[in-house]
Coordinates of C-alpha atoms in Angstrom, one line a residue:
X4 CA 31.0 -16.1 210.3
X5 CA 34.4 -17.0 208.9
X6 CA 34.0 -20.6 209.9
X7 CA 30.6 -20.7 207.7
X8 CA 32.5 -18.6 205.0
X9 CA 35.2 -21.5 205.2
X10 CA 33.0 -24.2 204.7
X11 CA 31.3 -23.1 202.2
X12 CA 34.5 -22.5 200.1
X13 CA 35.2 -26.2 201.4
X14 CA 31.7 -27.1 200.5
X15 CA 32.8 -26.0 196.6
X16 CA 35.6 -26.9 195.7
X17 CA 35.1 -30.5 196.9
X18 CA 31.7 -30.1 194.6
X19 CA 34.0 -28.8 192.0
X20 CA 36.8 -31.5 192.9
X21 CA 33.9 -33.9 192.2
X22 CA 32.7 -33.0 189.2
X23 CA 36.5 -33.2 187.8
X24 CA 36.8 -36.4 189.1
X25 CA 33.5 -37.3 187.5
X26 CA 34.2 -35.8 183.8
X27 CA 38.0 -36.7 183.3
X28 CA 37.6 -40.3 184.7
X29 CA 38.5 -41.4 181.1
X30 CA 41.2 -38.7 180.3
X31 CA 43.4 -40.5 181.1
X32 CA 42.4 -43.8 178.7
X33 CA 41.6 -41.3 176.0
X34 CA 45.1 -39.6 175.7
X35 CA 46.7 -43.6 176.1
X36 CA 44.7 -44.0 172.9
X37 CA 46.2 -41.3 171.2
X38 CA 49.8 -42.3 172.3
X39 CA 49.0 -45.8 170.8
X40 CA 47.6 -44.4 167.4
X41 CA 50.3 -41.7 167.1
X42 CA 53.0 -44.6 167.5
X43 CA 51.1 -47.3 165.4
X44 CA 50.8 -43.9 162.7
X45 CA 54.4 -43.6 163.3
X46 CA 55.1 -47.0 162.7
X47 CA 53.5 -47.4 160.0
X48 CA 54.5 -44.3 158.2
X49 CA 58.4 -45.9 159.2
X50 CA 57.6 -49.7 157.8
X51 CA 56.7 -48.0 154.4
X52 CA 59.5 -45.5 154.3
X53 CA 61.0 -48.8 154.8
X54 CA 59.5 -50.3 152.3
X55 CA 60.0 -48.2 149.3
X56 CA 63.2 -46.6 150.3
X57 CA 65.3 -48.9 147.8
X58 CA 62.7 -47.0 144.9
X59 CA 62.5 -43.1 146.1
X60 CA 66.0 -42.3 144.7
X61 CA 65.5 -43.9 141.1
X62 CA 61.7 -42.4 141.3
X63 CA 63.0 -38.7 142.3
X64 CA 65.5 -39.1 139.3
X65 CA 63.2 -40.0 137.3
X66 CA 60.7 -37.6 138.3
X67 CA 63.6 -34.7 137.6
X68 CA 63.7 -35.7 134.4
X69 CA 60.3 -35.7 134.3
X70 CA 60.1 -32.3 134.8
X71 CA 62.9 -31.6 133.2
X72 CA 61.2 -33.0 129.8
X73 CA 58.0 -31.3 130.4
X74 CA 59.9 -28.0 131.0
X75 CA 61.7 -27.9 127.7
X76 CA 58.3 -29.4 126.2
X77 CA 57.0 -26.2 127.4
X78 CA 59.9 -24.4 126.0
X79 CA 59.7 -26.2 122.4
X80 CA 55.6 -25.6 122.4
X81 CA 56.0 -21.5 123.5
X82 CA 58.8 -21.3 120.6
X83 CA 56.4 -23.1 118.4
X84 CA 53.8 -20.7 119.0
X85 CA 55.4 -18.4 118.5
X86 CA 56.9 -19.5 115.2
X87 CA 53.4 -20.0 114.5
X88 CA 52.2 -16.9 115.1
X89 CA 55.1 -15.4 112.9
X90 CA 54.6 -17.7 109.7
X91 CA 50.7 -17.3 110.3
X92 CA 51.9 -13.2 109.4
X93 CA 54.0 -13.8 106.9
X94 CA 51.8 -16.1 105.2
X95 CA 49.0 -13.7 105.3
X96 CA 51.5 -10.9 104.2
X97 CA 52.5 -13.0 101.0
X98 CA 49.1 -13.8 100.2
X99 CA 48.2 -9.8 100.1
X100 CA 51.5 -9.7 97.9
X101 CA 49.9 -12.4 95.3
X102 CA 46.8 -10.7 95.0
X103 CA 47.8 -7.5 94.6
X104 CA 50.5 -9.0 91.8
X105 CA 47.8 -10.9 91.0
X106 CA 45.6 -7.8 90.2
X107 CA 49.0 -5.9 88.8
X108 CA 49.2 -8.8 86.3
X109 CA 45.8 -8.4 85.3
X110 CA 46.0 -4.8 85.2
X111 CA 49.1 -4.9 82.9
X112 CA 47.8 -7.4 80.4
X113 CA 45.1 -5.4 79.8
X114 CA 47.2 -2.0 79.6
X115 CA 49.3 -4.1 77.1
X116 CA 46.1 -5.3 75.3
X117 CA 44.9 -1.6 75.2
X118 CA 48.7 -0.9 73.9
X119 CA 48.8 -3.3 71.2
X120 CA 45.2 -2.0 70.0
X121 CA 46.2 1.1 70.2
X122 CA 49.7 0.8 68.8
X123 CA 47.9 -0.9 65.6
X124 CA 45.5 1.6 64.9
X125 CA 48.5 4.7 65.2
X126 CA 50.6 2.1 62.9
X127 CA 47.4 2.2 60.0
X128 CA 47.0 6.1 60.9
X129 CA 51.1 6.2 59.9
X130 CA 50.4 4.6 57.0
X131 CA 47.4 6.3 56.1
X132 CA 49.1 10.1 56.8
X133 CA 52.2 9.0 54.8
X134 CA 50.1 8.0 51.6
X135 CA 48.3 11.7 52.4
X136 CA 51.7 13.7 53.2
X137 CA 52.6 12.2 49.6
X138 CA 49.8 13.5 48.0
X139 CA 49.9 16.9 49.4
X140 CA 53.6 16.7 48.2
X141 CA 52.8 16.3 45.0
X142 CA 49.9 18.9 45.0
X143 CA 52.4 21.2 46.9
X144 CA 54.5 20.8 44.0
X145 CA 52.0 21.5 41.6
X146 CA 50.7 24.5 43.8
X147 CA 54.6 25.4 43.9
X148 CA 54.5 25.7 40.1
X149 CA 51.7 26.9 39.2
X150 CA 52.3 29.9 41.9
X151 CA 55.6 30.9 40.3
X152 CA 53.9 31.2 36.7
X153 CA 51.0 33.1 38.8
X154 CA 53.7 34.8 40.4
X155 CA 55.2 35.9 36.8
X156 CA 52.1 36.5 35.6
X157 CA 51.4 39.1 38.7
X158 CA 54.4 40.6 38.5
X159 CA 53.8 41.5 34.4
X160 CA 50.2 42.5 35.5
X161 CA 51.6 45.2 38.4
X162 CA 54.6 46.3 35.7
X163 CA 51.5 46.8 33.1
X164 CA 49.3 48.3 35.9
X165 CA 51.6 50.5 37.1
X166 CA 52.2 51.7 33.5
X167 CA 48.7 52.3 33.0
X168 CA 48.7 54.6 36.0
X169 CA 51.8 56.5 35.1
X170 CA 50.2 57.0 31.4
X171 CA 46.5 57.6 33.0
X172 CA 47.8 60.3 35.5
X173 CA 50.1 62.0 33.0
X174 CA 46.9 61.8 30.7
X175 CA 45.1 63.6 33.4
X176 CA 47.7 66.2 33.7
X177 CA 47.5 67.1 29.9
X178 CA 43.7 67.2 30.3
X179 CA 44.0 69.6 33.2
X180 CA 46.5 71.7 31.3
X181 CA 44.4 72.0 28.6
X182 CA 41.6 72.7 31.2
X183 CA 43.6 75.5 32.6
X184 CA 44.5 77.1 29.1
X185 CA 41.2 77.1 28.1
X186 CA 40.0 78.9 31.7
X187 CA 42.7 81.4 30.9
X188 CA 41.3 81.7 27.2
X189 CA 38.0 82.1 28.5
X190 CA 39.0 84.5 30.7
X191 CA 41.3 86.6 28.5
X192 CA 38.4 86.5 25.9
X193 CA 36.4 88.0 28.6
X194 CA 38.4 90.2 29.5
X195 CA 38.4 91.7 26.3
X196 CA 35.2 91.6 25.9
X197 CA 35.0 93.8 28.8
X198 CA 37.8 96.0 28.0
X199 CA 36.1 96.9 24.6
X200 CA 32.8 98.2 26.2
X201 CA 34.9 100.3 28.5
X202 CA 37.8 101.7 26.2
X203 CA 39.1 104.6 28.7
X204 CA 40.9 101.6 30.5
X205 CA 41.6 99.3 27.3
X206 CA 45.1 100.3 27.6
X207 CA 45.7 98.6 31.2
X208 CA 43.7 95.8 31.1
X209 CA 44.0 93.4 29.1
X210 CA 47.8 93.5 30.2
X211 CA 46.9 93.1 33.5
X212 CA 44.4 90.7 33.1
X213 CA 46.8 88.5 30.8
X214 CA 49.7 88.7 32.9
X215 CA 47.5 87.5 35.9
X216 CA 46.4 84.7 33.7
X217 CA 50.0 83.4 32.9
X218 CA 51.0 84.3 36.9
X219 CA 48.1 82.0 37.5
X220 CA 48.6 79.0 35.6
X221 CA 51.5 77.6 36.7
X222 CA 50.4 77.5 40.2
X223 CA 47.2 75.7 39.4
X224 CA 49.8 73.3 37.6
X225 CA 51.6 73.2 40.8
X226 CA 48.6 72.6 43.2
X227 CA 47.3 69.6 40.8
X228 CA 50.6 68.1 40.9
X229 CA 50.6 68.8 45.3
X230 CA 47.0 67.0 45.2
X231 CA 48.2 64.0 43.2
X232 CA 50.7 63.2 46.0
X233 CA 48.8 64.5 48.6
X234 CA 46.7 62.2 51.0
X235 CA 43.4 63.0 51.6
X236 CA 41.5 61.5 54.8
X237 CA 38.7 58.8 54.0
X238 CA 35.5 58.7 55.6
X239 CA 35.0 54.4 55.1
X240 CA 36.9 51.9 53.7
X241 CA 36.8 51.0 50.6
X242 CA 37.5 47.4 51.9
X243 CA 37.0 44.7 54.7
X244 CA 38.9 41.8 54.8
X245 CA 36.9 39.9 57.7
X246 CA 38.1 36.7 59.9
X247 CA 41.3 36.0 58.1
X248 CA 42.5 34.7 61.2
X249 CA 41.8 31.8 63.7
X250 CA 42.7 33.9 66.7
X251 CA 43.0 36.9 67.4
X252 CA 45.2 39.6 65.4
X253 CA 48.0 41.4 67.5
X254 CA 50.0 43.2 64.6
X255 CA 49.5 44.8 60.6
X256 CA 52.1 46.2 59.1
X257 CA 53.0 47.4 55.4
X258 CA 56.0 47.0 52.9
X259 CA 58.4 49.3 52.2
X260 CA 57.9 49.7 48.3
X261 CA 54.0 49.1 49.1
X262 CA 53.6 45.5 46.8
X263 CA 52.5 44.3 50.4
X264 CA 51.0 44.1 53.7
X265 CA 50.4 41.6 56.3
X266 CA 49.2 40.5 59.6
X267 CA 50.1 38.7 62.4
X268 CA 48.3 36.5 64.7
X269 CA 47.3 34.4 68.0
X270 CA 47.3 31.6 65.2
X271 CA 50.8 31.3 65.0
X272 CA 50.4 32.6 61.2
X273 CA 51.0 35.4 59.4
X274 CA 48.7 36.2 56.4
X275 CA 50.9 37.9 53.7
X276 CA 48.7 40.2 51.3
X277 CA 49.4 41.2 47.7
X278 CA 48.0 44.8 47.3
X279 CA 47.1 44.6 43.8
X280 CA 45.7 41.2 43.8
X281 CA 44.4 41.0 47.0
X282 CA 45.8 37.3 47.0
X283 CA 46.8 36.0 50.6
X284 CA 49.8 33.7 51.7
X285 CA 49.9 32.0 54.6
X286 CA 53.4 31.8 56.3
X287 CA 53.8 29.7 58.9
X288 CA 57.0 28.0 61.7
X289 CA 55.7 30.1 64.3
X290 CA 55.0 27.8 67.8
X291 CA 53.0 30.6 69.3
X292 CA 51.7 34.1 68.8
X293 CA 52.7 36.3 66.5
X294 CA 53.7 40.0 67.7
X295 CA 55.3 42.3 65.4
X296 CA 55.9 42.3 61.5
X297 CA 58.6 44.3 59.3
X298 CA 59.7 44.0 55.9
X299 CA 63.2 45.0 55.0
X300 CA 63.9 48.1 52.3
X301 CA 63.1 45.7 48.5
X302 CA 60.7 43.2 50.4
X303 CA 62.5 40.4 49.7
X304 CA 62.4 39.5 53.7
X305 CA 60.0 39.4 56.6
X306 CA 60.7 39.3 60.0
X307 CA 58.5 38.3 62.8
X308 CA 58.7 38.2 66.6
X309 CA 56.9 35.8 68.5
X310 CA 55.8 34.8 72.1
X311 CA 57.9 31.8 72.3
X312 CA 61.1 33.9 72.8
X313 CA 62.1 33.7 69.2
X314 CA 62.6 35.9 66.2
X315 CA 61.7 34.1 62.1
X316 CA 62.7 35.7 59.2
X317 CA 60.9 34.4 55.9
X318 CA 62.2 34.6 52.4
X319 CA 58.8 36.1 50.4
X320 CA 60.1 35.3 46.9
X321 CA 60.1 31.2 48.1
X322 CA 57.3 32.2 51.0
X323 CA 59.4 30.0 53.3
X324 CA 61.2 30.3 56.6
X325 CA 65.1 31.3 56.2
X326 CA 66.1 32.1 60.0
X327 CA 65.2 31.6 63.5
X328 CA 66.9 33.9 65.7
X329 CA 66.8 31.8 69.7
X330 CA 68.6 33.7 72.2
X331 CA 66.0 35.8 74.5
X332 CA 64.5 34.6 77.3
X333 CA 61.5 36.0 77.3
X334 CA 58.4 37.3 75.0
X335 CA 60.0 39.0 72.0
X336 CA 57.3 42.1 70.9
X337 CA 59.7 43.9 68.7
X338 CA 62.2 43.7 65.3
X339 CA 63.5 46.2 62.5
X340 CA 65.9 45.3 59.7
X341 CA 68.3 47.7 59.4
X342 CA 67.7 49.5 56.8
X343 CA 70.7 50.3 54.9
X344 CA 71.5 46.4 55.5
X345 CA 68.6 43.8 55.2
X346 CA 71.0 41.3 56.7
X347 CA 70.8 42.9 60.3
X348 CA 68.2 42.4 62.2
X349 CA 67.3 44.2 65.8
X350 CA 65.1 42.7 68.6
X351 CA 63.6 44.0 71.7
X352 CA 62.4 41.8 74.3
X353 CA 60.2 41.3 78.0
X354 CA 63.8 39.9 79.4
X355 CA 65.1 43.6 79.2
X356 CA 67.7 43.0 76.3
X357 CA 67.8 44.4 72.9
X358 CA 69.5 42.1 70.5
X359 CA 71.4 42.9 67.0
X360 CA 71.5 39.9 64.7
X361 CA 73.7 39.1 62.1
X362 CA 71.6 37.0 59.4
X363 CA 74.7 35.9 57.7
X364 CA 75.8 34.5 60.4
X365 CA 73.4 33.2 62.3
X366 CA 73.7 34.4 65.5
X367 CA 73.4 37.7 68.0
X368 CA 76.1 39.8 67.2
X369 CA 75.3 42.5 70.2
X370 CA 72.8 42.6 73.9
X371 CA 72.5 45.8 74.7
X372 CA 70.8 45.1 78.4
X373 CA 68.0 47.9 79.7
X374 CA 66.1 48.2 82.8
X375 CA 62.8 47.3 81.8
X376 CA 61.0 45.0 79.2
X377 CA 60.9 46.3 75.9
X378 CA 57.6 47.0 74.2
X379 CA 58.4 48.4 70.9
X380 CA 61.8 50.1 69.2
X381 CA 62.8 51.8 66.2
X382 CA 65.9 52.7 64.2
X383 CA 66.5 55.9 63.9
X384 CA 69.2 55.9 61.1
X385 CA 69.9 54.0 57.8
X386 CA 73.0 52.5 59.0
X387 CA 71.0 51.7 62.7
X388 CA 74.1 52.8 64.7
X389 CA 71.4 54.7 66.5
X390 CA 68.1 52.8 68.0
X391 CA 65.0 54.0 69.8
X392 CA 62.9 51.7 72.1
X393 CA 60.1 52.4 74.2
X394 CA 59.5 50.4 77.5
X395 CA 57.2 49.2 80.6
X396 CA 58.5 51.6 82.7
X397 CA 57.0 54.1 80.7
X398 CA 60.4 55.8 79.3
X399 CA 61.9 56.4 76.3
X400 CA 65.5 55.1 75.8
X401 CA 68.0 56.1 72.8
X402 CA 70.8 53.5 72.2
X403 CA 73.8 53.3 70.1
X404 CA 74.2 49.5 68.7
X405 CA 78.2 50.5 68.3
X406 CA 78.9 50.3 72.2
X407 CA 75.7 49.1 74.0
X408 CA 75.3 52.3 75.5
X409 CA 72.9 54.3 76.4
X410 CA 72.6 57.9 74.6
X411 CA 69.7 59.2 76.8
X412 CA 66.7 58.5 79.0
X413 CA 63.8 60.2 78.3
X414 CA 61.6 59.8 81.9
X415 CA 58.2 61.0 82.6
X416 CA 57.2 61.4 78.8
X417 CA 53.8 59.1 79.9
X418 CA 52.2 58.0 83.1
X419 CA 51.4 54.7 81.3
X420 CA 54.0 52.1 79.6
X421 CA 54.9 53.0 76.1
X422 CA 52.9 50.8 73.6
X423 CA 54.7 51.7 70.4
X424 CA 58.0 53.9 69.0
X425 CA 57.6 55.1 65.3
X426 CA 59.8 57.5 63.1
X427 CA 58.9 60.4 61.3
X428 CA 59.1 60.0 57.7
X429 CA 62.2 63.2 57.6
X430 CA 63.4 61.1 60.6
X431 CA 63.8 64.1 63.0
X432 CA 61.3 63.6 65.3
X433 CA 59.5 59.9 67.3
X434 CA 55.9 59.3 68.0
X435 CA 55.2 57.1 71.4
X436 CA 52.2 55.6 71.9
X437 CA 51.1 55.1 75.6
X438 CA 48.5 53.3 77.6
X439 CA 48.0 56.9 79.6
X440 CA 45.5 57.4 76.4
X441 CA 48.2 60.1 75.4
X442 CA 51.1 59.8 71.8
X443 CA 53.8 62.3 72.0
X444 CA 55.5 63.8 69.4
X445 CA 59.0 64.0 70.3
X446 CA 61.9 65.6 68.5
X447 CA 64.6 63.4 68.8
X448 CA 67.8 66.2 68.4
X449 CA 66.4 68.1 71.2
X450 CA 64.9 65.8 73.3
X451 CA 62.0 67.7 73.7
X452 CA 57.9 67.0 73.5
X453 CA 56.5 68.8 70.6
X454 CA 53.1 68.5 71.3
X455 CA 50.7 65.8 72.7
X456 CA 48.0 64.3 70.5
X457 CA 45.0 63.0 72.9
X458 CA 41.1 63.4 72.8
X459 CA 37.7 62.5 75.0
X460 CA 37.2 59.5 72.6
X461 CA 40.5 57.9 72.4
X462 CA 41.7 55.5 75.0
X463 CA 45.0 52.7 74.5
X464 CA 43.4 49.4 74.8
X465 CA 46.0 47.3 74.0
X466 CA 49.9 46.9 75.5
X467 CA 51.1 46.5 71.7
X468 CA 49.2 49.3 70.2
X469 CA 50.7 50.4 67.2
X470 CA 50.3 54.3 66.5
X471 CA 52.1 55.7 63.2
X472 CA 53.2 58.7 60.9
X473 CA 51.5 58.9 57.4
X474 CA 53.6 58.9 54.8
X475 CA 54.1 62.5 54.1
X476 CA 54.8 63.5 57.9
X477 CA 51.5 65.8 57.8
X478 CA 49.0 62.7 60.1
X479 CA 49.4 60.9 62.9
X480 CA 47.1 58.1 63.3
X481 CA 46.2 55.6 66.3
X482 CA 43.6 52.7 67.1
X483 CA 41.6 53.1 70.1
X484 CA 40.2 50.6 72.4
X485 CA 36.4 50.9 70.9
X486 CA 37.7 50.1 67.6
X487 CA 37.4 53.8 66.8
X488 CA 40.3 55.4 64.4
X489 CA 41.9 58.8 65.8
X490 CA 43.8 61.1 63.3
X491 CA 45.4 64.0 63.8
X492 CA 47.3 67.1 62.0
X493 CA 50.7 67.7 62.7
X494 CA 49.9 71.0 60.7
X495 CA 47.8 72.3 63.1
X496 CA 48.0 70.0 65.7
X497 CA 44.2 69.0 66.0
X498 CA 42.3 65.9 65.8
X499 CA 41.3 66.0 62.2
X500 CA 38.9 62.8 61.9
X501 CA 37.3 60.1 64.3
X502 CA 36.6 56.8 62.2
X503 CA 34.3 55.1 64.0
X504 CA 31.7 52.2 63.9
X505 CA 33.8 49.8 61.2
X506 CA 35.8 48.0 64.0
X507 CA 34.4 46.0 66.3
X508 CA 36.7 45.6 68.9
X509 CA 40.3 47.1 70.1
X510 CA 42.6 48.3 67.4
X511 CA 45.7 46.9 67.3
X512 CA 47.6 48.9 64.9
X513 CA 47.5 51.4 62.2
X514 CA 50.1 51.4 59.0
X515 CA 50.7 53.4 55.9
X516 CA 51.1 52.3 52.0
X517 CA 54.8 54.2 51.6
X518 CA 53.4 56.1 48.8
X519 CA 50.5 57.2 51.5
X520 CA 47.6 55.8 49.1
X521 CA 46.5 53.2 51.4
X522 CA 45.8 53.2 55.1
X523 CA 45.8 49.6 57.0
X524 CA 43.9 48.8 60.4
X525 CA 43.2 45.8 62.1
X526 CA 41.4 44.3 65.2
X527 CA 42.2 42.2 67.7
X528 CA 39.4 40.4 68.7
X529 CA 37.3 40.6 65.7
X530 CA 39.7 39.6 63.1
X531 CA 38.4 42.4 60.7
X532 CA 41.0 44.4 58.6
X533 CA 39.6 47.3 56.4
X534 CA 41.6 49.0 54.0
X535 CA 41.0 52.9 53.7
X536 CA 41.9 54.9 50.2
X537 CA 43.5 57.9 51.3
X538 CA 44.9 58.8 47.9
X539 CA 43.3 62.0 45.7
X540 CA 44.1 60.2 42.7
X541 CA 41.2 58.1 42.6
X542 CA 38.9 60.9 43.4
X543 CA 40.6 63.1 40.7
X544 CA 40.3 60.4 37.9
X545 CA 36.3 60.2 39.4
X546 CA 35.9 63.7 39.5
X547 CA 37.3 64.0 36.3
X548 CA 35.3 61.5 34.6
X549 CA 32.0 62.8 35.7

């Protein structure tokens, strides 16, 4: 078995040895080939090394600098691309800029085209308001003239007037004398009469009877004479004056010697009102509303507060402005001239000052500085060393203009802010006005309420609402928010009369002729003014006539 196993090994690698022999007889030819073509490469590759070696260095230099030139090519074209890029932006950006100073240019010619238009049509409208401002000069200087012979002419018509009156009502007295004698004629003669058909008592009688008579007339004398200066309440007016305004009317107020009354306005105006001629004069300098009015003692001045922190004082014998008072800082609502001196002036203000001017000079001689705005004041005496002012805060403060001090604060009078301040005619006592629908009457020594004047129907409507005294201390009258007039006694202390139904809107103030034959109301938003005769004069010489 191993001899067979042998063989057969023998048998296959000799088959094997065979095969070997058979498939790598030309190995050996092949790999000669190979040597040969790797050496003739080899040579060949050598001869032309050989060949160009004297070139290679001059072509590698040149080849560097070659690529040496294309690399800063490269260089030069990135940094002109760049450069492009940037001028391609700035020329874009520059031709924005053109267009829009293109467009600019435009625009401007054409604003200078509108200019020049419009500059030639304001030059003609110069020229045409300069030939008109001369003609109203020279029909205000006509106007001018003929108002001071008008003027003249009024003033010899109220002298004559007022003569008439005096001679009329002392007419009336003699006829009411001779009235009363002949009553006490009648009745002595009746007297007798009666005494004769009863002689038992003949001897008594006619004494008594006749000294009854002559106790009796002088006090009918003396009540005639008491209604003649008496006022007696009106139940209408006896005129309306209606829109007189533009705007609406804050303020009316009355002279001192009663030649006048006038009003002030939203307008900027103040309409200034002869009371026998019922002539108006406009009087205007104001730049914005007009707030309070007060004429000084001979009404030879006005003064006017206003909204745009200023204070104008007008000269009514030349109707023109002759001071402006600048100095507050806020809304000025109230001014008095000091009435023992027409050339002082005092102001009360929303910046919480009160001012004393001196007209002669020019300028604020005193700031008396309070702790809330100021809606009204008053002066209490003739030489104004002592003022009353009523304020937001809803007190009632006394000053005295000497120091700047304050006399005394009169807190929790109202639970609304004070609207108005006015002194009694005997000048012991002050009536406020309040938005809590309420008007005290205060006596001013003693620093004590008197009584409170309020009723169902009145309500404050206005933050300005002037209440007043009449003349003869015996009324107190105020404007209510429906346009309704409230009156009241100070007699008896009840609401004597409600006008109502002639006003169409919020009353803005109630003022007094001085000689208590007038009484003056005004609106706000309705612009009305009526006119009310509270004097028994008229009804005595109609009475009388009849």
């Amino acid at each position: 078995m191993v001899e067979e196993s042998t063989d057969y090994r023998q048998f296959i690698w000799q088959e094997l040895k065979e095969r070997d022999e058979h498939e790598q007889q030309y190995h050996v030819m092949i790999s000669s080939n190979q040597h040969l073509l790797k050496q003739v490469n080899h040579y060949r590759v050598l001869a032309a090394s050989q060949k160009i070696s004297g070139n290679a260095a001059h072509l590698e230099q040149q080849i560097q600098h070659l690529k040496e030139e294309r690399a800063d090519m490269y260089k030069v074209q990135s940094e002109n691309a760049q450069r492009l890029v940037h001028m391609n932006d700035k020329l874009r950006t520059l031709e924005d800029l053109e267009a829009q100073q293109k467009k600019s240019l435009v625009d401007t010619l054409a604003n200078n085209k509108k200019l020049a238009d419009k500059s030639t049509s304001q030059t003609e409208q110069l020229r045409e308001k300069d030939g008109a401002i001369q003609v109203l000069q020279d029909e205000l200087s006509a106007l001018q003239l003929e108002i001071t012979t008008i003027e003249g002419k009024n003033h010899r018509l109220s002298k004559e007037n007022h003569q008439l009156v005096q001679r009329w009502m002392e007419k009336m007295n003699q006829e009411a004398d001779k009235m009363n004698e002949a009553t006490e004629f009648y009745e002595t003669a009746l007297q007798r009469a009666r005494s004769q058909q009863s002689p038992t008592n003949s001897s008594n009688r006619p004494g008594s009877v006749a000294s009854t008579a002559s106790s009796s007339s002088p006090s009918n004398k003396d009540q005639h004479k008491m209604r003649v200066t008496s006022i007696i309440l009106p139940d209408r007016p006896y005129r309306t004056l209606a829109n007189i305004h533009d705007g609406d009317i804050y303020c009316i107020q009355a002279s001192r010697t009663g030649t006048y009354f006038a009003t002030g306005s939203e307008d900027r105006r103040i309409k200034l009102f002869d009371r026998y001629s019922m002539t108006s004069t406009t009087l205007s300098g104001s730049l914005q509303s007009i707030t309070s009015l007060d004429f000084n003692t001979t009404d030879d001045f006005l003064v006017a507060t206003s909204t745009d922190y200023s204070t104008r004082v007008w000269n009514l014998g030349t109707r023109r402005l002759a001071h402006t008072l600048t100095g507050h800082i806020g809304k000025v609502f109230a001014a008095r001239f000091i009435p023992a001196d027409s050339s002082r002036v005092v102001t009360g203000s929303h910046d919480r000052t009160i001012k004393v001017w001196d007209l002669t000079k020019g300028w604020c001689t005193r700031t008396i500085f309070s702790f809330s705005s100021c809606n009204d004041l008053a002066v209490l005496d003739p030489d104004g060393h002592t003022l009353v002012s009523g304020h937001l805060d809803n007190t009632l403060r006394l000053w005295d203009t000497k120091s700047g001090n304050g006399i005394k604060d009169l807190q929790g009078l109202h639970r609304g802010q004070i609207t108005s301040v006015a002194v009694s005619p005997d000048g012991g006592s002050v009536l406020t006005n309040s938005r809590d629908n309420t008007l005290k009457w205060i006596d001013i020594r003693m620093y004590e309420v008197l009584h409170t004047f309020q009723a169902p129907t009145y309500q404050n409507g206005i933050n300005w609402s002037r209440a007043s005294f009449s003349p003869d201390g015996c009324y107190v009258a105020a404007g209510g928010k429906d346009g309704s007039i409230h009156i009241w006694n100070t007699r008896n202390m009840q609401l004597e009369r409600v006008l109502q139904g002639f006003h169409k809107s919020a009353v803005c103030g109630v003022a007094w002729h001085s000689m208590g034959s007038e009484m003056y109301t005004a609106d706000m938003n309705a612009k009305t003014v009526c006119i009310w005769d509270t004097s028994i004069e008229k009804k005595t010489q109609s009475f009388v006539m009849k």
